[in-house]
PDB file of C-alpha atoms in Angstrom:
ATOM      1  CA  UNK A1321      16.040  -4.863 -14.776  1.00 93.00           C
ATOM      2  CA  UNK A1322      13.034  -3.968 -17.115  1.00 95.00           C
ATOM      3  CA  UNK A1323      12.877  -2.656 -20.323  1.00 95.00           C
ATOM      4  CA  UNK A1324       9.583  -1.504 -23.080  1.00 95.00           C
ATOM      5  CA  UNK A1325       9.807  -1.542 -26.614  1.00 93.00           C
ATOM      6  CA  UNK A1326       7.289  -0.011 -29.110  1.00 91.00           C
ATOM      7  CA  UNK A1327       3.869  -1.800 -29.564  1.00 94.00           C
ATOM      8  CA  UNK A1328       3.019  -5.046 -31.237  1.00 95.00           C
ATOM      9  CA  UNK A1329      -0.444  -5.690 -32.682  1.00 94.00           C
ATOM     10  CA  UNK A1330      -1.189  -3.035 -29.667  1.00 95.00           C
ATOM     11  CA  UNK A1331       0.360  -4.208 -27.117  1.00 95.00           C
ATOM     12  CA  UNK A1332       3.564  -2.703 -25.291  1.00 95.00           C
ATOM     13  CA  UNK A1333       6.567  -4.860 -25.282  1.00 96.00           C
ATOM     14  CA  UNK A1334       7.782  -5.676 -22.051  1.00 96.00           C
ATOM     15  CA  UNK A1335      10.668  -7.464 -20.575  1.00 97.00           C
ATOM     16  CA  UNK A1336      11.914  -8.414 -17.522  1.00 96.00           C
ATOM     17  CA  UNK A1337      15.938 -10.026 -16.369  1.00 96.00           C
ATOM     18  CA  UNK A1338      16.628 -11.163 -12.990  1.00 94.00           C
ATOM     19  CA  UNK A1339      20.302 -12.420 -13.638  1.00 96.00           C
ATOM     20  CA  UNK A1340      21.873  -8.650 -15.214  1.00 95.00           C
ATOM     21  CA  UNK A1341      20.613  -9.252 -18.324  1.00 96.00           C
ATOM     22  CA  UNK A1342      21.582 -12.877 -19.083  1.00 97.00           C
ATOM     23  CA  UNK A1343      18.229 -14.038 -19.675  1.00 98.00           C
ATOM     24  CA  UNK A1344      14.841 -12.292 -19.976  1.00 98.00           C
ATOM     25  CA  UNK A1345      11.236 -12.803 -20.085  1.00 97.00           C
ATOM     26  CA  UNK A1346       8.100 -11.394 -21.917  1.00 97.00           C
ATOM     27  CA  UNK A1347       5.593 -10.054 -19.345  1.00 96.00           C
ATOM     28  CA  UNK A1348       4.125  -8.197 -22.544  1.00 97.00           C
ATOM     29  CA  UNK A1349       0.842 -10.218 -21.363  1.00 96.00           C
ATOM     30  CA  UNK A1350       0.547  -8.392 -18.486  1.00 97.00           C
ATOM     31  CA  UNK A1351      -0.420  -4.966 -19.716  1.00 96.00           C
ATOM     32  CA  UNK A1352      -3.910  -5.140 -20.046  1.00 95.00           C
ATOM     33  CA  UNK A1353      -4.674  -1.830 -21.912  1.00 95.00           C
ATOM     34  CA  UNK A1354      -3.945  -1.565 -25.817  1.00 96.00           C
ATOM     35  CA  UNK A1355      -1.672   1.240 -26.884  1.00 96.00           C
ATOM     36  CA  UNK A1356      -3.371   3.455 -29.543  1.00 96.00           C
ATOM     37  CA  UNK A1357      -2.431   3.894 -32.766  1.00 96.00           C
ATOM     38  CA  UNK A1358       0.577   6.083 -32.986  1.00 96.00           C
ATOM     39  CA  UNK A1359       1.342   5.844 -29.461  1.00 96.00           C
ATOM     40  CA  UNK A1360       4.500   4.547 -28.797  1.00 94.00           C
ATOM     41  CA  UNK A1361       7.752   5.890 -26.150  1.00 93.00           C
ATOM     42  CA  UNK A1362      10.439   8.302 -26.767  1.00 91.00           C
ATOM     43  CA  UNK A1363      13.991   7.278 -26.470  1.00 82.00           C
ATOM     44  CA  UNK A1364      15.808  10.573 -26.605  1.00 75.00           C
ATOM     45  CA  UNK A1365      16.898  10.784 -22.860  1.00 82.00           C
ATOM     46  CA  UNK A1366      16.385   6.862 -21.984  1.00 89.00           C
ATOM     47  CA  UNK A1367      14.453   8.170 -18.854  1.00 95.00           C
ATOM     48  CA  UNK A1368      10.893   7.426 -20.096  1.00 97.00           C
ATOM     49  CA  UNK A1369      11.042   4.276 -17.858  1.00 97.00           C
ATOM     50  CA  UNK A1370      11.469   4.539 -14.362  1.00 97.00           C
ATOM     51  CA  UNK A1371      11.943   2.107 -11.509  1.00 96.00           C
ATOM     52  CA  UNK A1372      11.024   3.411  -7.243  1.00 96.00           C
ATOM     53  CA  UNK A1373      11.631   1.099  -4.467  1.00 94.00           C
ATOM     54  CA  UNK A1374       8.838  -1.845  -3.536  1.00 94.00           C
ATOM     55  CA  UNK A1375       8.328  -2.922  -7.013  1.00 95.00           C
ATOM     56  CA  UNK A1376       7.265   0.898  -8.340  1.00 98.00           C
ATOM     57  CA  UNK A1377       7.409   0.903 -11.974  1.00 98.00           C
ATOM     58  CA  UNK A1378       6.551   3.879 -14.697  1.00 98.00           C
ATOM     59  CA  UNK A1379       6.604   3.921 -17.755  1.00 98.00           C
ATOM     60  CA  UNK A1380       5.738   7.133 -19.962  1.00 98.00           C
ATOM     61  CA  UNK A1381       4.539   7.228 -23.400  1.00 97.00           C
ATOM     62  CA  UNK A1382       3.567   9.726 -26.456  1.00 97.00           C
ATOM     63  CA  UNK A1383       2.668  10.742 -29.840  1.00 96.00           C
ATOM     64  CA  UNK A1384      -1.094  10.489 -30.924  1.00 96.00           C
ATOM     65  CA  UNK A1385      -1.690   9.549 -27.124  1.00 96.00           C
ATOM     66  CA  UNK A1386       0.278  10.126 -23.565  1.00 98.00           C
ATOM     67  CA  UNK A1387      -0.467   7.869 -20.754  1.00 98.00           C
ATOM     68  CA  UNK A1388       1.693   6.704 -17.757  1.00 98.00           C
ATOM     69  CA  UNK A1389       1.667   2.855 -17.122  1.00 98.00           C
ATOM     70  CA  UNK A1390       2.469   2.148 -13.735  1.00 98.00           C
ATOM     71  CA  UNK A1391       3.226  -0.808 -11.261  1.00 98.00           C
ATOM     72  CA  UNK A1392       3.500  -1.515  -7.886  1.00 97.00           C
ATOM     73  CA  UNK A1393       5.020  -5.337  -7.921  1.00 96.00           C
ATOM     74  CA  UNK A1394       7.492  -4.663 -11.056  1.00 94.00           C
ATOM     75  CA  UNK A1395       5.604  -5.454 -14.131  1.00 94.00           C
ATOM     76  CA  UNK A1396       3.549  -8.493 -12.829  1.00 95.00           C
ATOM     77  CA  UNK A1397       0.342  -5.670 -13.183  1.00 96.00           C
ATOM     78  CA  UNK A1398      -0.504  -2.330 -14.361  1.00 98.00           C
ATOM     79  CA  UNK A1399      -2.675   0.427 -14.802  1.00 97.00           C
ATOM     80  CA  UNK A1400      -2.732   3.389 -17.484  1.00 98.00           C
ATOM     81  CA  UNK A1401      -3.282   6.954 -16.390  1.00 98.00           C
ATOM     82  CA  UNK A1402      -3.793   9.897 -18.707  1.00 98.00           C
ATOM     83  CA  UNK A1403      -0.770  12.412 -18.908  1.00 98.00           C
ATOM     84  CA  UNK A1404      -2.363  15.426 -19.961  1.00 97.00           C
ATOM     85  CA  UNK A1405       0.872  16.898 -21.789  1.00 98.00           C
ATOM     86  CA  UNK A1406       1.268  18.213 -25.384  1.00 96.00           C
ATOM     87  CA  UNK A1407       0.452  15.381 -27.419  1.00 97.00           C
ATOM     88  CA  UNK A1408      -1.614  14.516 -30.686  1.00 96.00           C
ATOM     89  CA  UNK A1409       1.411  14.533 -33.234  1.00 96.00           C
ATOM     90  CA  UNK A1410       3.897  11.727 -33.568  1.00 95.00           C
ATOM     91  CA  UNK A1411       6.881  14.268 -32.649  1.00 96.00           C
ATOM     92  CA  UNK A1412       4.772  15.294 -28.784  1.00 97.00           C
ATOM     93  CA  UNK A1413       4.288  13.533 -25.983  1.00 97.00           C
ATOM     94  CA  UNK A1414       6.573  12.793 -22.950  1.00 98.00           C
ATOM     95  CA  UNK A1415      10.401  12.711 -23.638  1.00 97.00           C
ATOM     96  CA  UNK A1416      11.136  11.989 -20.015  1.00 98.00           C
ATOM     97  CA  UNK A1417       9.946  11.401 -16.137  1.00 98.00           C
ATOM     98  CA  UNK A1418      11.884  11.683 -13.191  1.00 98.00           C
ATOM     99  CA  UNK A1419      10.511  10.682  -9.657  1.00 98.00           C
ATOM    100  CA  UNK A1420      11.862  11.670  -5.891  1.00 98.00           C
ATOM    101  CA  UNK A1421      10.173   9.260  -3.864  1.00 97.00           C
ATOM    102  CA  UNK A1422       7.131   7.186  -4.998  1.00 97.00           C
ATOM    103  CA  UNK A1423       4.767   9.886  -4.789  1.00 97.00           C
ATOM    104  CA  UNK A1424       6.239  12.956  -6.707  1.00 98.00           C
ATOM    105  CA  UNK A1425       7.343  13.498 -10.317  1.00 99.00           C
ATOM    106  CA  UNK A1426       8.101  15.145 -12.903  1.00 99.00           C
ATOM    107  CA  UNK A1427       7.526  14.660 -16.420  1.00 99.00           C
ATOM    108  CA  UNK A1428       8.934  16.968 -19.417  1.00 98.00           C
ATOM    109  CA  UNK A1429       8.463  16.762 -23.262  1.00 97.00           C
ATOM    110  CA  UNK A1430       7.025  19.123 -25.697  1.00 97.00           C
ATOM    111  CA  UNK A1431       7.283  19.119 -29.826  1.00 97.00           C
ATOM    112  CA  UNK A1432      10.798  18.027 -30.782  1.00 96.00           C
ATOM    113  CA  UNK A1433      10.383  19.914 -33.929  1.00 96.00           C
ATOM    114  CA  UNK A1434       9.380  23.280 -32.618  1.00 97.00           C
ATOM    115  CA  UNK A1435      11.561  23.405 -29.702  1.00 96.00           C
ATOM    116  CA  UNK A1436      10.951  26.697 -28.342  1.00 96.00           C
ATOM    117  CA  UNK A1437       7.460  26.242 -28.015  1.00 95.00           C
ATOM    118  CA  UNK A1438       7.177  25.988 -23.998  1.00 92.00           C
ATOM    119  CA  UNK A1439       2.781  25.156 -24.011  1.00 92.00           C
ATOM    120  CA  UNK A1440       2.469  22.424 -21.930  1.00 96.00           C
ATOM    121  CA  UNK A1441       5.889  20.911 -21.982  1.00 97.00           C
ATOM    122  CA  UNK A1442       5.855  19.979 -17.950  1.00 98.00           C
ATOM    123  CA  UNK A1443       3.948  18.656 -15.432  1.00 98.00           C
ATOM    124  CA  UNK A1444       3.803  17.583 -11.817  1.00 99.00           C
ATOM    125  CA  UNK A1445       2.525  14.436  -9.735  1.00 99.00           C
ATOM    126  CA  UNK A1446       2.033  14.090  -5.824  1.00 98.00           C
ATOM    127  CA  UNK A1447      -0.096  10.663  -5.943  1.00 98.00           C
ATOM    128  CA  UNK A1448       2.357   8.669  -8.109  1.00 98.00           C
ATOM    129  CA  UNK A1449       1.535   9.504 -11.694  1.00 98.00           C
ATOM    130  CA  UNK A1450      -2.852   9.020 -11.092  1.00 98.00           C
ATOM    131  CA  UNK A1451      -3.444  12.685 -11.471  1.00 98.00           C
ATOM    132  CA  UNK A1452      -0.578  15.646 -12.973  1.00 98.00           C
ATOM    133  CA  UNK A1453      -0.908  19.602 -12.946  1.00 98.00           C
ATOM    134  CA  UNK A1454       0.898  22.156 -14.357  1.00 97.00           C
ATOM    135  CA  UNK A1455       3.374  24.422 -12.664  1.00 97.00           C
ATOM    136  CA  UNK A1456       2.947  28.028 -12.125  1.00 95.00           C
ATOM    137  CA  UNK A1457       5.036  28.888 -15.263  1.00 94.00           C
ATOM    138  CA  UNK A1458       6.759  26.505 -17.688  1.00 94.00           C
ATOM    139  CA  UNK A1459       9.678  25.163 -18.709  1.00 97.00           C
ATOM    140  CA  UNK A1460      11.641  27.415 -21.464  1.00 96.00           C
ATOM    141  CA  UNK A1461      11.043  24.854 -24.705  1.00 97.00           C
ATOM    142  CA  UNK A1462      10.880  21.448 -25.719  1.00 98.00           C
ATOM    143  CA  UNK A1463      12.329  19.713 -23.073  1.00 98.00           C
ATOM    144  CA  UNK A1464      14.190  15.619 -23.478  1.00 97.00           C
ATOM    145  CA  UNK A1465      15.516  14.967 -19.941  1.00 97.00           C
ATOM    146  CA  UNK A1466      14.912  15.775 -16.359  1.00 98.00           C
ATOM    147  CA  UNK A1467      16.633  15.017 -13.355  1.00 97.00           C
ATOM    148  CA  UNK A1468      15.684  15.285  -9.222  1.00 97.00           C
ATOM    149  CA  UNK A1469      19.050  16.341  -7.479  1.00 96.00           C
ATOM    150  CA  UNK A1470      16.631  16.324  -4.364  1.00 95.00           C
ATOM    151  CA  UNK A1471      13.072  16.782  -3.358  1.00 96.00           C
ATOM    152  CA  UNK A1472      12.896  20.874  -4.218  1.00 97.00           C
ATOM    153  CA  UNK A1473      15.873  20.974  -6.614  1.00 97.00           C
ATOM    154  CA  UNK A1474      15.427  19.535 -10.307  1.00 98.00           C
ATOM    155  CA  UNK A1475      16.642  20.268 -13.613  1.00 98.00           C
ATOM    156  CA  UNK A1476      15.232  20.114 -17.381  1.00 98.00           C
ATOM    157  CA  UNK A1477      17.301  20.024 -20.357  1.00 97.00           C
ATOM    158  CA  UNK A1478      16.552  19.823 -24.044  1.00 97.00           C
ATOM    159  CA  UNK A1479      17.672  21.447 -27.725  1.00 96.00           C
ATOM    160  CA  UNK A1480      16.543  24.583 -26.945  1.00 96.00           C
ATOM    161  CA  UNK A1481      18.020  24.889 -23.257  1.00 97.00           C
ATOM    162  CA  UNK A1482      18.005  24.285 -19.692  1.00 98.00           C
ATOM    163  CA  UNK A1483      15.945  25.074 -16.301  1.00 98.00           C
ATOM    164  CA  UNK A1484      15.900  24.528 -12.861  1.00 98.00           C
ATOM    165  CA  UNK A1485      12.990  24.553 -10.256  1.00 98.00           C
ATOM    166  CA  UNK A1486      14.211  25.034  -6.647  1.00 98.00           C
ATOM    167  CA  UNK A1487      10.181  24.016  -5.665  1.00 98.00           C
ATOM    168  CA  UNK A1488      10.191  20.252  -6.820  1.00 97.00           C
ATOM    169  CA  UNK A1489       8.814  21.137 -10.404  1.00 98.00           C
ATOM    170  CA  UNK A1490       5.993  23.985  -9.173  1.00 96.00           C
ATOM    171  CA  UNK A1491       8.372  26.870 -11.200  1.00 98.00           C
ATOM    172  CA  UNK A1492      10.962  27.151 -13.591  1.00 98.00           C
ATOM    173  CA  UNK A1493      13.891  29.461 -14.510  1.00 98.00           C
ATOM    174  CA  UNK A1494      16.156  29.161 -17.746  1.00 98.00           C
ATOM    175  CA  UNK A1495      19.946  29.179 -17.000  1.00 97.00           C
ATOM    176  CA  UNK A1496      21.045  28.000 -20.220  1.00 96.00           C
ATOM    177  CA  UNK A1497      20.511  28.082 -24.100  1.00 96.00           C
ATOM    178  CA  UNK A1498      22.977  25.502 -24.753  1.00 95.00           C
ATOM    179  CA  UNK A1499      21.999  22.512 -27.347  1.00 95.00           C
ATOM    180  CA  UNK A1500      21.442  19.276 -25.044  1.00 95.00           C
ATOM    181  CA  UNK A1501      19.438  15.644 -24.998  1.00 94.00           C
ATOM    182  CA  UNK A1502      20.250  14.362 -21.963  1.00 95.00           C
ATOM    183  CA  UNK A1503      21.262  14.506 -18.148  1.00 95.00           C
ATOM    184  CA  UNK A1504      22.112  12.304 -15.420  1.00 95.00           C
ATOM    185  CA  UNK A1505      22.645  13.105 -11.601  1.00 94.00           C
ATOM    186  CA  UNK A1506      25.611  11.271  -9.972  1.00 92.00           C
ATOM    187  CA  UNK A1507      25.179   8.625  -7.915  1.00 90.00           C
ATOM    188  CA  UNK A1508      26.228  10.609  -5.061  1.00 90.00           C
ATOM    189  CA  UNK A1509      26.626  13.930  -4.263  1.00 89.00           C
ATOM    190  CA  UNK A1510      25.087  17.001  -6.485  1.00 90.00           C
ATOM    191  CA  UNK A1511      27.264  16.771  -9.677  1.00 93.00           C
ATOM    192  CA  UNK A1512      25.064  16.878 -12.801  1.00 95.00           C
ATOM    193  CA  UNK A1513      26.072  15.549 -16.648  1.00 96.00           C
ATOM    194  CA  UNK A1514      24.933  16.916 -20.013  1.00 97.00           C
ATOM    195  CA  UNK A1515      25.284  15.772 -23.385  1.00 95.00           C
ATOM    196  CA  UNK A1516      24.304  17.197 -26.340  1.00 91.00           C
ATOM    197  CA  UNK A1517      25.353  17.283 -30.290  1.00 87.00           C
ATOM    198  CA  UNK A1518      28.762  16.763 -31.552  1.00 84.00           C
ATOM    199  CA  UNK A1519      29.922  14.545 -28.312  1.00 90.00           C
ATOM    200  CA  UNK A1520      29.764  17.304 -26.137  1.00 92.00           C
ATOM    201  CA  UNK A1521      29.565  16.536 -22.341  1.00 96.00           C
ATOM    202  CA  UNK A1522      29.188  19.464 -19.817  1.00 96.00           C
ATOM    203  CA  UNK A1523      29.106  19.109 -16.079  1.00 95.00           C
ATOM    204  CA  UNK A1524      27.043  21.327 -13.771  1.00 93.00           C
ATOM    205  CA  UNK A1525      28.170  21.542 -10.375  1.00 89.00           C
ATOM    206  CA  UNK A1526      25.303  22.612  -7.557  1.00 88.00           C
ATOM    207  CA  UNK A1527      26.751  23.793  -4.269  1.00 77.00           C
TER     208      UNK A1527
END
Protein backbone atom coordinates (compact mmCIF):
# COMPACT_ATOMS: atom_id res chain seq x y z
CA UNK A 1 0.00 0.00 0.00
CA UNK A 2 0.87 3.80 -0.28
CA UNK A 3 -0.24 6.59 1.47
CA UNK A 4 0.57 10.96 1.24
CA UNK A 5 0.34 13.20 3.97
CA UNK A 6 0.40 17.05 3.82
CA UNK A 7 3.79 18.78 3.02
CA UNK A 8 6.88 19.16 5.11
CA UNK A 9 9.32 22.03 4.55
CA UNK A 10 7.66 21.50 0.85
CA UNK A 11 7.85 18.35 0.30
CA UNK A 12 4.87 15.72 0.08
CA UNK A 13 4.95 13.00 2.58
CA UNK A 14 5.06 9.73 1.20
CA UNK A 15 4.96 6.23 2.40
CA UNK A 16 5.15 3.02 1.22
CA UNK A 17 4.25 -0.90 3.21
CA UNK A 18 4.93 -4.06 1.56
CA UNK A 19 3.86 -6.40 4.55
CA UNK A 20 -0.19 -4.82 5.03
CA UNK A 21 0.90 -2.17 6.87
CA UNK A 22 3.31 -3.69 9.43
CA UNK A 23 6.14 -1.67 8.52
CA UNK A 24 6.60 1.33 6.19
CA UNK A 25 9.06 3.44 4.52
CA UNK A 26 9.60 7.19 3.59
CA UNK A 27 10.01 7.53 -0.20
CA UNK A 28 9.19 11.34 0.60
CA UNK A 29 12.75 11.79 -1.23
CA UNK A 30 11.52 10.74 -4.25
CA UNK A 31 9.20 13.53 -5.26
CA UNK A 32 11.30 15.85 -6.84
CA UNK A 33 8.94 18.90 -7.23
CA UNK A 34 8.16 21.19 -4.07
CA UNK A 35 4.52 21.61 -3.19
CA UNK A 36 3.55 25.34 -3.06
CA UNK A 37 2.54 27.11 -0.36
CA UNK A 38 -0.97 26.25 0.55
CA UNK A 39 -1.08 23.30 -1.53
CA UNK A 40 -1.77 20.37 0.22
CA UNK A 41 -4.61 17.09 -0.50
CA UNK A 42 -8.14 16.79 0.43
CA UNK A 43 -9.29 13.98 2.56
CA UNK A 44 -13.04 14.24 2.30
CA UNK A 45 -13.69 11.12 0.06
CA UNK A 46 -10.13 9.29 0.72
CA UNK A 47 -10.00 8.89 -3.16
CA UNK A 48 -7.42 11.65 -3.87
CA UNK A 49 -4.82 8.80 -4.16
CA UNK A 50 -5.15 6.27 -6.60
CA UNK A 51 -3.31 3.09 -7.46
CA UNK A 52 -3.70 1.28 -11.62
CA UNK A 53 -2.03 -1.88 -12.39
CA UNK A 54 2.01 -1.94 -13.40
CA UNK A 55 3.05 0.30 -10.68
CA UNK A 56 0.46 3.37 -11.83
CA UNK A 57 0.23 5.74 -9.09
CA UNK A 58 -1.84 9.29 -8.76
CA UNK A 59 -2.02 11.35 -6.50
CA UNK A 60 -4.26 14.65 -6.65
CA UNK A 61 -3.79 17.76 -4.81
CA UNK A 62 -5.42 21.41 -4.11
CA UNK A 63 -5.88 24.66 -2.52
CA UNK A 64 -3.58 27.64 -3.66
CA UNK A 65 -2.33 25.06 -6.40
CA UNK A 66 -3.78 21.66 -8.18
CA UNK A 67 -1.39 19.33 -9.73
CA UNK A 68 -1.54 15.50 -10.29
CA UNK A 69 1.67 13.56 -9.21
CA UNK A 70 1.93 10.50 -10.98
CA UNK A 71 4.03 7.18 -11.19
CA UNK A 72 4.59 4.45 -13.23
CA UNK A 73 6.88 2.02 -10.83
CA UNK A 74 4.81 2.87 -7.46
CA UNK A 75 6.41 5.81 -5.90
CA UNK A 76 10.13 5.01 -6.74
CA UNK A 77 9.60 8.36 -9.36
CA UNK A 78 7.28 11.00 -10.31
CA UNK A 79 6.22 13.73 -12.29
CA UNK A 80 3.71 16.75 -11.55
CA UNK A 81 1.12 17.76 -14.10
CA UNK A 82 -1.11 20.81 -13.87
CA UNK A 83 -4.89 20.06 -13.10
CA UNK A 84 -6.52 22.95 -14.42
CA UNK A 85 -9.63 22.76 -11.91
CA UNK A 86 -11.07 25.47 -9.59
CA UNK A 87 -8.35 26.23 -7.39
CA UNK A 88 -6.60 29.39 -5.75
CA UNK A 89 -8.42 29.24 -2.25
CA UNK A 90 -7.52 26.81 0.49
CA UNK A 91 -11.27 25.34 0.40
CA UNK A 92 -10.78 24.44 -4.00
CA UNK A 93 -8.94 22.15 -5.61
CA UNK A 94 -9.51 18.39 -6.30
CA UNK A 95 -11.63 16.44 -3.68
CA UNK A 96 -11.32 13.25 -5.65
CA UNK A 97 -10.01 11.13 -8.91
CA UNK A 98 -11.23 8.04 -10.14
CA UNK A 99 -9.49 6.11 -13.08
CA UNK A 100 -10.93 3.11 -15.51
CA UNK A 101 -7.91 1.84 -16.94
CA UNK A 102 -4.52 3.67 -16.92
CA UNK A 103 -5.40 6.07 -19.45
CA UNK A 104 -8.84 7.66 -18.49
CA UNK A 105 -10.05 9.64 -15.45
CA UNK A 106 -11.93 11.56 -13.81
CA UNK A 107 -11.34 14.11 -11.34
CA UNK A 108 -14.15 16.18 -9.31
CA UNK A 109 -13.86 18.99 -6.65
CA UNK A 110 -15.09 22.46 -6.60
CA UNK A 111 -15.39 25.10 -3.43
CA UNK A 112 -16.51 23.13 -0.37
CA UNK A 113 -17.95 26.26 0.95
CA UNK A 114 -20.11 27.33 -1.93
CA UNK A 115 -21.33 24.05 -2.94
CA UNK A 116 -23.65 24.80 -5.60
CA UNK A 117 -21.29 26.57 -7.56
CA UNK A 118 -20.77 23.93 -10.56
CA UNK A 119 -17.60 26.34 -12.60
CA UNK A 120 -15.09 24.05 -13.19
CA UNK A 121 -15.78 21.36 -10.68
CA UNK A 122 -14.84 18.28 -13.28
CA UNK A 123 -12.57 17.24 -15.63
CA UNK A 124 -11.47 14.46 -17.93
CA UNK A 125 -8.08 12.60 -18.88
CA UNK A 126 -7.36 10.13 -21.88
CA UNK A 127 -3.34 10.18 -21.56
CA UNK A 128 -3.17 9.33 -17.82
CA UNK A 129 -3.53 12.60 -15.97
CA UNK A 130 -0.62 14.73 -18.60
CA UNK A 131 -3.32 16.80 -20.13
CA UNK A 132 -7.44 17.20 -18.67
CA UNK A 133 -10.51 18.95 -20.48
CA UNK A 134 -13.69 19.79 -19.50
CA UNK A 135 -16.90 18.00 -20.32
CA UNK A 136 -19.61 19.33 -22.41
CA UNK A 137 -21.61 20.49 -19.32
CA UNK A 138 -20.72 20.12 -15.63
CA UNK A 139 -21.30 18.47 -12.75
CA UNK A 140 -24.37 20.00 -10.58
CA UNK A 141 -22.04 21.56 -7.48
CA UNK A 142 -19.18 21.00 -5.44
CA UNK A 143 -18.47 17.62 -5.89
CA UNK A 144 -16.16 15.13 -2.92
CA UNK A 145 -16.24 11.65 -4.54
CA UNK A 146 -16.43 9.92 -7.83
CA UNK A 147 -16.66 6.52 -8.80
CA UNK A 148 -16.19 4.42 -12.46
CA UNK A 149 -18.90 1.56 -12.34
CA UNK A 150 -17.40 0.95 -15.94
CA UNK A 151 -15.73 2.66 -18.80
CA UNK A 152 -19.03 4.97 -19.92
CA UNK A 153 -20.89 4.78 -16.58
CA UNK A 154 -19.59 6.99 -13.53
CA UNK A 155 -21.01 8.76 -10.73
CA UNK A 156 -20.23 12.13 -8.67
CA UNK A 157 -21.43 12.82 -5.32
CA UNK A 158 -20.99 15.70 -2.93
CA UNK A 159 -23.10 18.14 -0.28
CA UNK A 160 -25.01 19.55 -2.74
CA UNK A 161 -25.96 16.26 -4.77
CA UNK A 162 -25.32 13.61 -7.16
CA UNK A 163 -24.68 12.91 -11.09
CA UNK A 164 -24.07 10.40 -13.42
CA UNK A 165 -22.35 10.45 -16.92
CA UNK A 166 -23.30 7.44 -19.11
CA UNK A 167 -20.14 8.88 -21.61
CA UNK A 168 -17.09 8.17 -19.22
CA UNK A 169 -17.18 11.80 -17.69
CA UNK A 170 -17.88 13.84 -21.29
CA UNK A 171 -21.68 14.87 -19.68
CA UNK A 172 -23.47 14.99 -16.63
CA UNK A 173 -27.06 14.71 -15.30
CA UNK A 174 -28.22 15.37 -11.57
CA UNK A 175 -30.35 12.52 -10.07
CA UNK A 176 -30.12 13.55 -6.63
CA UNK A 177 -30.03 16.54 -4.10
CA UNK A 178 -29.32 14.43 -1.23
CA UNK A 179 -26.41 15.61 1.36
CA UNK A 180 -23.34 13.12 0.68
CA UNK A 181 -19.21 12.90 1.03
CA UNK A 182 -18.50 9.84 -0.24
CA UNK A 183 -19.04 6.68 -2.55
CA UNK A 184 -17.60 3.44 -3.20
CA UNK A 185 -18.42 0.84 -6.05
CA UNK A 186 -18.52 -2.83 -4.89
CA UNK A 187 -16.02 -5.00 -5.56
CA UNK A 188 -18.14 -6.80 -7.90
CA UNK A 189 -21.07 -6.27 -9.62
CA UNK A 190 -22.82 -2.60 -10.06
CA UNK A 191 -23.98 -1.88 -6.44
CA UNK A 192 -22.94 1.64 -5.38
CA UNK A 193 -22.56 3.09 -1.47
CA UNK A 194 -23.17 6.62 -0.17
CA UNK A 195 -22.56 8.23 2.97
CA UNK A 196 -23.29 11.40 4.03
CA UNK A 197 -24.10 13.46 7.47
CA UNK A 198 -25.65 11.99 10.46
CA UNK A 199 -24.35 8.20 9.60
CA UNK A 200 -26.46 7.91 6.80
CA UNK A 201 -25.57 5.17 4.21
CA UNK A 202 -27.67 4.85 0.96
CA UNK A 203 -27.19 2.23 -1.69
CA UNK A 204 -27.76 2.82 -5.40
CA UNK A 205 -28.45 -0.09 -7.37
CA UNK A 206 -27.60 0.21 -11.44
CA UNK A 207 -29.27 -2.45 -13.55
Amino acid sequence: GIVFGDPIKDKMQLLKTSDGGLTWQNMSANVKENMFVGEAGFAASGTTIRTGANGKVWIATGGSNSRIFTSNNYGGRWKAYKLPILQGESSTGPFSIAFYDNRNGIAVGGNYLKDKDNSNNVLVTKNGGKSWSSPSNQVSGFRSAVEYVNKNLAFATGSSGTDVSTDGGKSWKNISTLNFNALQKAKKGTLILLTGTKGQIYQLKVD
